[in-house]
Every structure is written in structure tokens, then in C-alpha cells.
XYZ file of C-alpha atoms in Angstrom:
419
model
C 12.088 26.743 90.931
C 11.749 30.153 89.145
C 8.446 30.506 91.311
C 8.042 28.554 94.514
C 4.046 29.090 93.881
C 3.798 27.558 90.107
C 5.624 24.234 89.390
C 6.656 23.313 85.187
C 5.720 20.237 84.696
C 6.588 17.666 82.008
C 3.735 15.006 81.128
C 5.202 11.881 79.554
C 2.768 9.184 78.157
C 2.250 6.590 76.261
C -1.319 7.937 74.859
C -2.583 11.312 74.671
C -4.739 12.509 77.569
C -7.909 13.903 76.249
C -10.355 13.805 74.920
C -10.792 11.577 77.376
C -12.464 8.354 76.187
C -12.080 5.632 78.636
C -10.385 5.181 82.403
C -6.672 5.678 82.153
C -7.105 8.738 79.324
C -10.057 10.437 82.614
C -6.883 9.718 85.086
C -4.734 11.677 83.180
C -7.047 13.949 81.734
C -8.548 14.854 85.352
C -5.666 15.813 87.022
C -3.846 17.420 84.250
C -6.947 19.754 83.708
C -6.745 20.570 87.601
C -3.481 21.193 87.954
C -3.291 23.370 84.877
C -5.473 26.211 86.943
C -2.190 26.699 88.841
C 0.615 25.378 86.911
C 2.381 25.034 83.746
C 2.122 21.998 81.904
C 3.983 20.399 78.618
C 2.974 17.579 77.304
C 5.243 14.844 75.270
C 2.419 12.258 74.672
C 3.146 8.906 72.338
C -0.063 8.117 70.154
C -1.656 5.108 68.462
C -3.566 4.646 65.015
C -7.213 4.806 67.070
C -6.518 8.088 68.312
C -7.803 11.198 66.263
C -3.981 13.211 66.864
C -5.359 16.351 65.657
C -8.490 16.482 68.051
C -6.132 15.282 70.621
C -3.799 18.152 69.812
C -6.569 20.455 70.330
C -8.320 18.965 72.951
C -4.814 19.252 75.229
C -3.778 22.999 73.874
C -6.625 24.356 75.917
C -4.976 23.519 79.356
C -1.059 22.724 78.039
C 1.354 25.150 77.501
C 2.851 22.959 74.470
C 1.715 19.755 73.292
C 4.148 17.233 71.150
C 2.428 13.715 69.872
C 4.566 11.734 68.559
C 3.041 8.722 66.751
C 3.515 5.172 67.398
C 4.418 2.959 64.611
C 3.922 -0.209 66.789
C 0.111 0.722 67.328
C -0.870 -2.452 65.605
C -3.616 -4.557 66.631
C -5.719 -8.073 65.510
C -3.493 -10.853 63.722
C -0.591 -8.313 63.716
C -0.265 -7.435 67.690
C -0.629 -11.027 68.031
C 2.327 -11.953 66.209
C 4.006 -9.266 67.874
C 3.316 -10.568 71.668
C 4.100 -13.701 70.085
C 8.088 -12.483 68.631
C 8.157 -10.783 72.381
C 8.094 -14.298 74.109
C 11.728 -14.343 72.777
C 12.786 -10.856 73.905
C 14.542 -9.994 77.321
C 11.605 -6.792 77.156
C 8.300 -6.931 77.724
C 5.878 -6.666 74.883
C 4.287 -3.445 76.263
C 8.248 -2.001 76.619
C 8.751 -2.960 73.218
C 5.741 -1.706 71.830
C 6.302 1.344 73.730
C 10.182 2.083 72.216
C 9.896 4.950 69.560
C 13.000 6.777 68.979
C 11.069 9.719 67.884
C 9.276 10.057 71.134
C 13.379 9.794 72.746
C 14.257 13.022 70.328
C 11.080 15.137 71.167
C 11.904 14.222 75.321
C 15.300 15.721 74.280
C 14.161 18.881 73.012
C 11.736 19.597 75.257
C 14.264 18.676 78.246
C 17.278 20.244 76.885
C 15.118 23.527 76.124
C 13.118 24.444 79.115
C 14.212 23.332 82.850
C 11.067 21.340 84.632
C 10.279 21.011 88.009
C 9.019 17.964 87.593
C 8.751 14.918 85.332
C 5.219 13.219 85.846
C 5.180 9.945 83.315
C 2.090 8.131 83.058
C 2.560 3.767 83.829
C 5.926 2.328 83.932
C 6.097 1.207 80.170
C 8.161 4.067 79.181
C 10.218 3.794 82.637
C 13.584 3.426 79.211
C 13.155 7.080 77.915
C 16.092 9.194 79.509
C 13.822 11.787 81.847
C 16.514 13.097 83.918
C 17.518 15.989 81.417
C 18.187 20.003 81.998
C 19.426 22.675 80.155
C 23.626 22.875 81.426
C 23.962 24.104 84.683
C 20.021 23.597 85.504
C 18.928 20.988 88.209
C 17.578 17.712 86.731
C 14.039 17.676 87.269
C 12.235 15.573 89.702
C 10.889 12.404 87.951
C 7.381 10.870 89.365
C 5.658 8.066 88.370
C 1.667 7.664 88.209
C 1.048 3.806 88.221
C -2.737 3.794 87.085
C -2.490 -0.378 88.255
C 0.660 -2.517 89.545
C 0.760 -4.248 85.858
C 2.845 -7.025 86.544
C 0.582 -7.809 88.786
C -2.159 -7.890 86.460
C -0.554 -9.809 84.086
C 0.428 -12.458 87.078
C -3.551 -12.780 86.926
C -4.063 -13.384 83.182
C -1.152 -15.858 84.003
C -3.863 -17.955 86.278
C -7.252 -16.998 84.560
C -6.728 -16.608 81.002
C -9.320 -17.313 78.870
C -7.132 -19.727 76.736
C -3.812 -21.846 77.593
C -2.106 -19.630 75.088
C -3.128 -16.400 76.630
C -2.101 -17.885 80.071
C 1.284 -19.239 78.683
C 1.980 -16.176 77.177
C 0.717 -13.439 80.194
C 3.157 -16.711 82.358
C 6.298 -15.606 80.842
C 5.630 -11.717 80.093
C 4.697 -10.594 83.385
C 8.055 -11.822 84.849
C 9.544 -8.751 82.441
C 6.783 -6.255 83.404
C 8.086 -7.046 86.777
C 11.457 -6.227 86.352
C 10.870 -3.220 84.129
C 8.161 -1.765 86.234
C 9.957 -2.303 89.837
C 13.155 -0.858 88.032
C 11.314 2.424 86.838
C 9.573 2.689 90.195
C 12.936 2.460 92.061
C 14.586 5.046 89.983
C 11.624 7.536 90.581
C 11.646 9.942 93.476
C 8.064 9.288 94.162
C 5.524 6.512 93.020
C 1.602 7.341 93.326
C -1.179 4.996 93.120
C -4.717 4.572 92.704
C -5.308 2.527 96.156
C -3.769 2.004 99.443
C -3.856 -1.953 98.520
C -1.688 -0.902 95.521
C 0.591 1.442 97.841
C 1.298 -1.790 100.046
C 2.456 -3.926 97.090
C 4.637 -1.514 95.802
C 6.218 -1.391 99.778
C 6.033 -4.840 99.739
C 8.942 -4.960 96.696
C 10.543 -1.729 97.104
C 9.788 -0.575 101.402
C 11.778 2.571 100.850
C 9.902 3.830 97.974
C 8.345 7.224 98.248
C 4.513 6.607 97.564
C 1.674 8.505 98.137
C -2.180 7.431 97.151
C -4.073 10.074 94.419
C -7.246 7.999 94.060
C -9.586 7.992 91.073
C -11.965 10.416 90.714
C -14.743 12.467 88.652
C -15.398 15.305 87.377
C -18.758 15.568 89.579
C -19.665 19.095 88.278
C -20.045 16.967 84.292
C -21.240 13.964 86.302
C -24.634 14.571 88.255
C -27.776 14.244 88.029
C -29.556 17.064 85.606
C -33.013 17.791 85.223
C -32.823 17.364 81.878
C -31.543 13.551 81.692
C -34.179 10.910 81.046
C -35.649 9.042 84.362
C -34.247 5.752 85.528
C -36.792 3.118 83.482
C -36.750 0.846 86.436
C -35.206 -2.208 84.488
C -32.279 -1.827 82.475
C -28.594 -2.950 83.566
C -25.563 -0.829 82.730
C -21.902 -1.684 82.277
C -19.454 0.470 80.935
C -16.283 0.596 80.017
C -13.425 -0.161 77.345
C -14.265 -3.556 75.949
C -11.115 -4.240 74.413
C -9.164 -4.351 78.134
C -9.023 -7.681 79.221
C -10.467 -7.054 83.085
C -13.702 -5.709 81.075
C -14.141 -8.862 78.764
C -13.865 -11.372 81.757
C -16.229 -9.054 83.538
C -19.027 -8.642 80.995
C -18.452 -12.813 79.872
C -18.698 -13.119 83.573
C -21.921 -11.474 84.436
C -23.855 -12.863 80.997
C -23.212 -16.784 81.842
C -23.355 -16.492 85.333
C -25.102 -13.741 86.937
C -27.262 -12.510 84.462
C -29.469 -15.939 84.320
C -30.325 -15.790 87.447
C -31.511 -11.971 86.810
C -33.335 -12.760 83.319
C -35.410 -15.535 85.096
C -36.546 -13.147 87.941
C -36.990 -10.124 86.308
C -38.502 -10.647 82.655
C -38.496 -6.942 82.050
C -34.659 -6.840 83.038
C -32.541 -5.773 79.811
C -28.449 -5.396 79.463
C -27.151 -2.485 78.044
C -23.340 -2.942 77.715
C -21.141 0.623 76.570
C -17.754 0.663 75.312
C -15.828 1.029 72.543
C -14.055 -1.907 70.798
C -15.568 -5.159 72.148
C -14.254 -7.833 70.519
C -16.187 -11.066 68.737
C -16.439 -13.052 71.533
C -18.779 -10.436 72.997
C -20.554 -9.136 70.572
C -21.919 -12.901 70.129
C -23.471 -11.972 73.517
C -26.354 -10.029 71.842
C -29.629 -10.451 71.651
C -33.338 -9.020 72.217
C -32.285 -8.273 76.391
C -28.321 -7.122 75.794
C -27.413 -4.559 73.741
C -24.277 -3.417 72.737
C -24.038 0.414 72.098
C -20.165 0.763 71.094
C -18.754 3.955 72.180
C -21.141 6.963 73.281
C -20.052 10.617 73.127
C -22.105 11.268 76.305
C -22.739 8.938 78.581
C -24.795 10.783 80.818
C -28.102 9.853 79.361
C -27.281 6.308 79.389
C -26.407 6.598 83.305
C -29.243 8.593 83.940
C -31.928 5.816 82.374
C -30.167 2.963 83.355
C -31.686 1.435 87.050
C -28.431 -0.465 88.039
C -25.116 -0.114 87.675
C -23.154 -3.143 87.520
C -19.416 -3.710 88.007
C -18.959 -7.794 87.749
C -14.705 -7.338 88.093
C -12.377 -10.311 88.895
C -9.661 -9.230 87.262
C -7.329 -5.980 87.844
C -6.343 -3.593 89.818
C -6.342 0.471 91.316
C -9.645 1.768 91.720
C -12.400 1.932 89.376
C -13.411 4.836 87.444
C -16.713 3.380 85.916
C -17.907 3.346 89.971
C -16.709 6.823 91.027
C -18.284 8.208 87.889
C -21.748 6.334 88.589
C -21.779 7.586 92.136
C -21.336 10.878 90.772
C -24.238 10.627 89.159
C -26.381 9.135 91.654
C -26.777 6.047 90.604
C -27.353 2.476 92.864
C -24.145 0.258 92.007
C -23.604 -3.498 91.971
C -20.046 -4.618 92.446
C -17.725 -7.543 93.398
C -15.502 -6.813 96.046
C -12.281 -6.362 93.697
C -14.509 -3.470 91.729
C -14.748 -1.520 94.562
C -11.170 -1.956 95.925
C -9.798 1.170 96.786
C -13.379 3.013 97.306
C -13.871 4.453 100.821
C -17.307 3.164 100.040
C -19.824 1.424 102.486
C -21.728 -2.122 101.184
C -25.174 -1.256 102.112
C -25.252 2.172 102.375
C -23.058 3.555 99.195
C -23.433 0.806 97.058
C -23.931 -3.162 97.559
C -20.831 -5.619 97.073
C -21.238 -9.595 96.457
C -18.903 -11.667 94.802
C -20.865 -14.710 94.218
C -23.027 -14.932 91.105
C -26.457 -15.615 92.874
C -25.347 -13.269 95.435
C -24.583 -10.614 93.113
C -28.067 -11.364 91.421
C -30.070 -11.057 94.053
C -28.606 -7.938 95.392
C -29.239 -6.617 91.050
C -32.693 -8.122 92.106
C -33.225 -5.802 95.260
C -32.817 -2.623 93.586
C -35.020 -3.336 90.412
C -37.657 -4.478 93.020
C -37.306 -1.912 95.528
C -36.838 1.458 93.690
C -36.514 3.658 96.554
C -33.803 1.921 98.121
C -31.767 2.144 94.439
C -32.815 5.949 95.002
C -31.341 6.119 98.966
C -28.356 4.316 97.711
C -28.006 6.639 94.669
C -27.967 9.595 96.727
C -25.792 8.340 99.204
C -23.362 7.221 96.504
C -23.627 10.757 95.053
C -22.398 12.210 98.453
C -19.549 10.622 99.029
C -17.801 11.281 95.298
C -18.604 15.098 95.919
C -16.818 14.878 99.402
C -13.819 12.361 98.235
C -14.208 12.054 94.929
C -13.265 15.283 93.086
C -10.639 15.842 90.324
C -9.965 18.710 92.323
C -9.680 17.250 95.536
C -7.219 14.412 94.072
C -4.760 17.124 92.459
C -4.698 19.096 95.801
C -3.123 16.074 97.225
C -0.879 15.743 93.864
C 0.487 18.661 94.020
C 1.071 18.683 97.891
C 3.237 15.056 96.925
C 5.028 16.703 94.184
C 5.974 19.786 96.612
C 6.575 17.004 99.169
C 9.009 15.628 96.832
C 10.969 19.326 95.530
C 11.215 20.667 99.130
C 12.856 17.237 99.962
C 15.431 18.390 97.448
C 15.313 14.720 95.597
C 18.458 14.243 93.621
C 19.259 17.951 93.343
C 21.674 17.128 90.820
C 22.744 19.685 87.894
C 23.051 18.640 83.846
């Protein structure tokens, strides 16, 4: 390192990190933004058909030294992707590894690699664990490659595997995750340090691999965007929000979830109750879910206002895995949150006091049911919740401990080979 106090640091990805529009683009953004106050970063970013690449561009200039996106020319989706996941079934690779091999994206890594010497590799998830990271100009040290693992994805496709919402989706999730498994152990082995999103996601990684070099960076917000402002609308005392990307699997069995089995119970109760559901991309299945008391806003460009108005927050999760963003941003802003026990894995948060948990549909009603009834204990539970994101909950607090893992990992003098 040219200077011990300011690490270079390559940022590998799959999608570009900001603007950030839903959870795993605020991971990335968040800490990148952070760490950028005291080091230099490069990003070499892959990125899809939905994403503006200009405003991207732009958006990561501000806090990147240089910024390559490289576009994706597997970023199908519909009939197309289908087909695709389909042709995978007969592939030794994953779908997502497939999907995720661009040639293009190889040849910018080489530039960039072969150019400047890094400190440090950081690549974002597993699925581009192929791409040949360990480059430096000759005679430089290879840089140190970590991994972020935003969820243990096998893992989560092992669950569409047993709760798919059709035979084919479970048939198919059956035989891919098996791959994900073997790609995603593989690229975690070959890393000199793994970090995760939760200590329950440390231990399964320790569980496969016990000599793997982990450390836990957990979710977080950016509490100084997300609080509560004096200028927000009031909580109306009846309306339900859940938000999130409604094209990501975990999200659709939530929402379908909490409309046929918790939200009856709710609507019967409460007549006044209403459903407001925010996200970008939700697919047919749950847009048929609208009516006079659920609304579907698609995305927002703020969604402050919407957090600020809304009386509950509701996280209705059985499916996935890390720790949720949609919670640490609500507690940020102070609001009373409803969650299942797997929503809130990973939170250092107390059921009662920082937000309630229940896992069982009436359960999770009534508790809904407490807060709309009893406004002051949504308010204690707000400001509770608001608290405890400010003291553990910080982009800033979670790239301290980043960059204490990454210097953890240099002054251990990790595979100090030279090119």
C-alpha cells in the first residue's frame, strides 16, 4: 500500500450501485458512499436493460474515482428469462452464473487490473465469483479479493426448492440451487475474507467452509435521509405499508402472504384499515390484489412521505435471508413495525419494545391490530425503533467495521503474491 491510511479499492458487481433503488443497490450504495470519505474507489459495475446507465454513471462519479458499466446482454426478462432458466436446467452453471458471463465485463476487469494496483478487490454476491480478480500490474502484489454476500443464495434457492409457488418453479429452484452451491462455496473459499449481513448467515457459511475468514457488516440506513422531518405528513392512524422490490421472489410470497392470510383478519377488525403496497415491478399475480383498501403505488422517488403517513409497517417474510433493509430504514424513521421472525433475523432488535414479531397470521394481525388501536404505543415503539438504528444502524457505523475487516485482512498479508 502506497499509503497505509487510504486503501484503492476495486468494486466489482453485477448491477450498478446507485442511484440506489431497492435493498441490494442501498447495501452497496451505503457503504461505498462511506468509505469513499476516506478512500479511493473504482468501480467495474455489469448493468441490465432497467437501469438508466447514464444516471447511474453520474450518480457513482460523485463518490468513484472511475466508473466502467459494462452492459449486460443477458438482461432479459418475461417469456425470454424463462426460457433461459429453462436452457440452464441443462447446463453444469447456474442460471444466475450464466446470466452473469459477459466477456466485456472480463476485458474492462483487465484494464482496470492490469493498469492501477488495488488494495483490495470488494465484489458484490458470488455470481461473478468466474471473472479473474487476482490481477496487478508486473511486479505489483495481487490485490486482496473480498466477497460481500448480501444473502447465502443457495440457500435461498434451497427454499424456493420447498415453497415455490408452482411445481415448475420448485423443480426448477430443486436442481439450480445445487449449482449456486457449488459456485458460491467455491468463490467464498477462494476469497480472503467473506462478510455477511447476519451472524445466522456467518454460521452457515462456517458451517460449509469453518476456516473461512468472515466478519458480519450488517444492513443499515442512511438515518441522517431517514428520520422523521417536520415537514412529512402525520401518521393517518390506519394505513398499512410494505415496501420493497416486487419482482424478488421473498417480496411476492410476502405481500400474497399477508393479503390471504393476515390481512382478513385486519380488514374485518379495522374497517378504516387500508394497504398501501410500494415497489417497483410487481408482477400480475399481484397487481390482481387491488382494490378500494390495497393500493399499489409502483416505484416512488421518495419514500419518506409514504413512511411518514403510513401507521404500520409491515414485514410478512417467510422466505430469504441477511437482514432486512425495508426494517432498518422504517426504524430510522420512527416508525412501529410488524414482522415475522425471519424479517427481523439479524436485527439486534427487541419484540415488544423495538418492534413486535409474530409469525402466525392471527398473531401477526392482532399485534397490526394493537398499534392501529393504541396510537401511543405505535408512537413509544416508533421512537424506540428510531434509537436503536441511530446507535447500530448507521452506514457509517457499518463501513467503520468494513474497513477495520479489510485492514484486518491486508495487515494479515493474505496471499501476498506478485503478478
Amino acid at each position: 500500500m502506497s499509503n497505509p491510511e487510504r486503501l484503492s479499492v476495486l468494486y466489482v458487481s453485477q448491477m450498478p450501485a446507485s442511484p440506489p433503488r431497492f435493498g441490494a443497490q442501498a447495501r452497496i450504495h451505503g457503504l461505498m458512499t462511506q468509505l469513499a470519505e476516506r478512500h479511493d474507489l473504482t468501480a467495474v459495475m455489469l448493468v441490465d436493460d432497467e437501469f438508466d446507465a447514464n444516471e447511474s454513471r453520474t450518480a457513482m462519479q460523485a463518490y468513484c474515482r472511475e466508473v466502467a458499466l459494462i452492459p449486460n446482454p443477458h438482461s432479459h426478462e418475461g417469456p425470454t428469462k424463462r426460457i433461459e432458466q429453462l436452457q440452464s436446467l441443462v447446463s453444469t452453471q447456474s442460471f444466475e452464473r450464466l446470466r452473469a458471463t459477459v466477456p466485456a465485463l472480463q476485458s474492462a476487469l483487465d484494464r482496470a487490473l492490469r493498469t492501477k494496483r488495488f488494495d483490495i478487490v470488494n465484489l458484490e454476491f458470488s455470481f461473478l465469483g468466474h471473472c479473474n480478480l487476482r490481477q496487478a500490474p508486473a511486479g505489483e502484489k495481487l490485490p486482496a479479493l473480498v466477497v460481500d454476500s448480501h444473502n447465502i443464495d443457495f440457500e435461498l434457492a434451497r427454499q424456493y426448492a420447498r415453497s415455490g409457488s408452482s411445481l415448475i418453479r420448485r423443480l426448477y429452484a430443486g436442481v439450480n440451487w445445487r449449482k449456486l452451491r457449488r459456485e458460491e462455496l467455491g468463490t467464498y473459499r477462494d476469497a480472503d475474507g467473506v462478510y455477511l449481513c447476519s451472524a445466522a448467515d456467518e454460521r452457515r457459511v462456517l458451517a460449509e467452509i469453518p476456516d473461512a475468514n468472515t466478519a458480519v457488516i450488517p444492513n443499515a440506513a442512511d438515518v441522517d435521509y431517514y428520520q422523521p422531518r417536520p415537514s412529512d405528513p402525520p401518521s393517518d392512524g390506519r394505513t398499512l405499508l410494505f415496501f420493497g422490490l416486487l419482482s424478488y421472489v421473498p417480496n411476492i410470497d410476502g405481500v400474497l402472504h399477508f393479503v390471504e392470510n393476515i390481512w382478513p383478519y385486519i380488514a374485518k377488525a379495522n374497517p378504516n384499515a387500508r394497504l398501501k403496497i410500494v415497489g417497483a415491478n410487481p408482477p400480475p399475480q399481484l397487481k390482481a390484489l387491488a382494490g378500494p383498501r390495497i393500493e399499489f403505488t409502483g416505484f416512488v422517488p421518495d419514500l419518506r412521505p409514504h413512511l411518514a403517513s403510513a401507521a404500520v409497517v409491515i414485514v410478512p417474510l417467510r422466505l430469504g435471508g441477511g437482514t432486512r433493509l425495508k426494517i432498518v430504514e422504517g426504524m430510522a424513521m420512527g416508525k412501529a413495525i410488524v414482522s415475522t421472525e425471519l424479517g427481523a433475523e439479524g436485527i439486534e432488535a427487541e419484540s415488544g419494545r423495538d418492534l413486535l414479531i409474530e409469525d402466525e397470521p392471527k398473531a401477526f394481525a392482532d399485534a397490526v391490530g394493537r398499534l392501529l388501536n393504541d396510537p401511543g404505543l405505535a408512537a413509544r415503539i416508533g421512537k424506540s425503533a428510531r434509537e436503536l438504528a441511530v446507535q447500530r444502524y448507521s452506514w457509517n457505523s457499518a463501513a467503520r467495521k468494513l474497513e477495520g475487516f479489510y485492514r484486518q485482512i491486508l495487515n494479515a498479508g493474505s496471499r501476498g503474491k506478485r503478478s
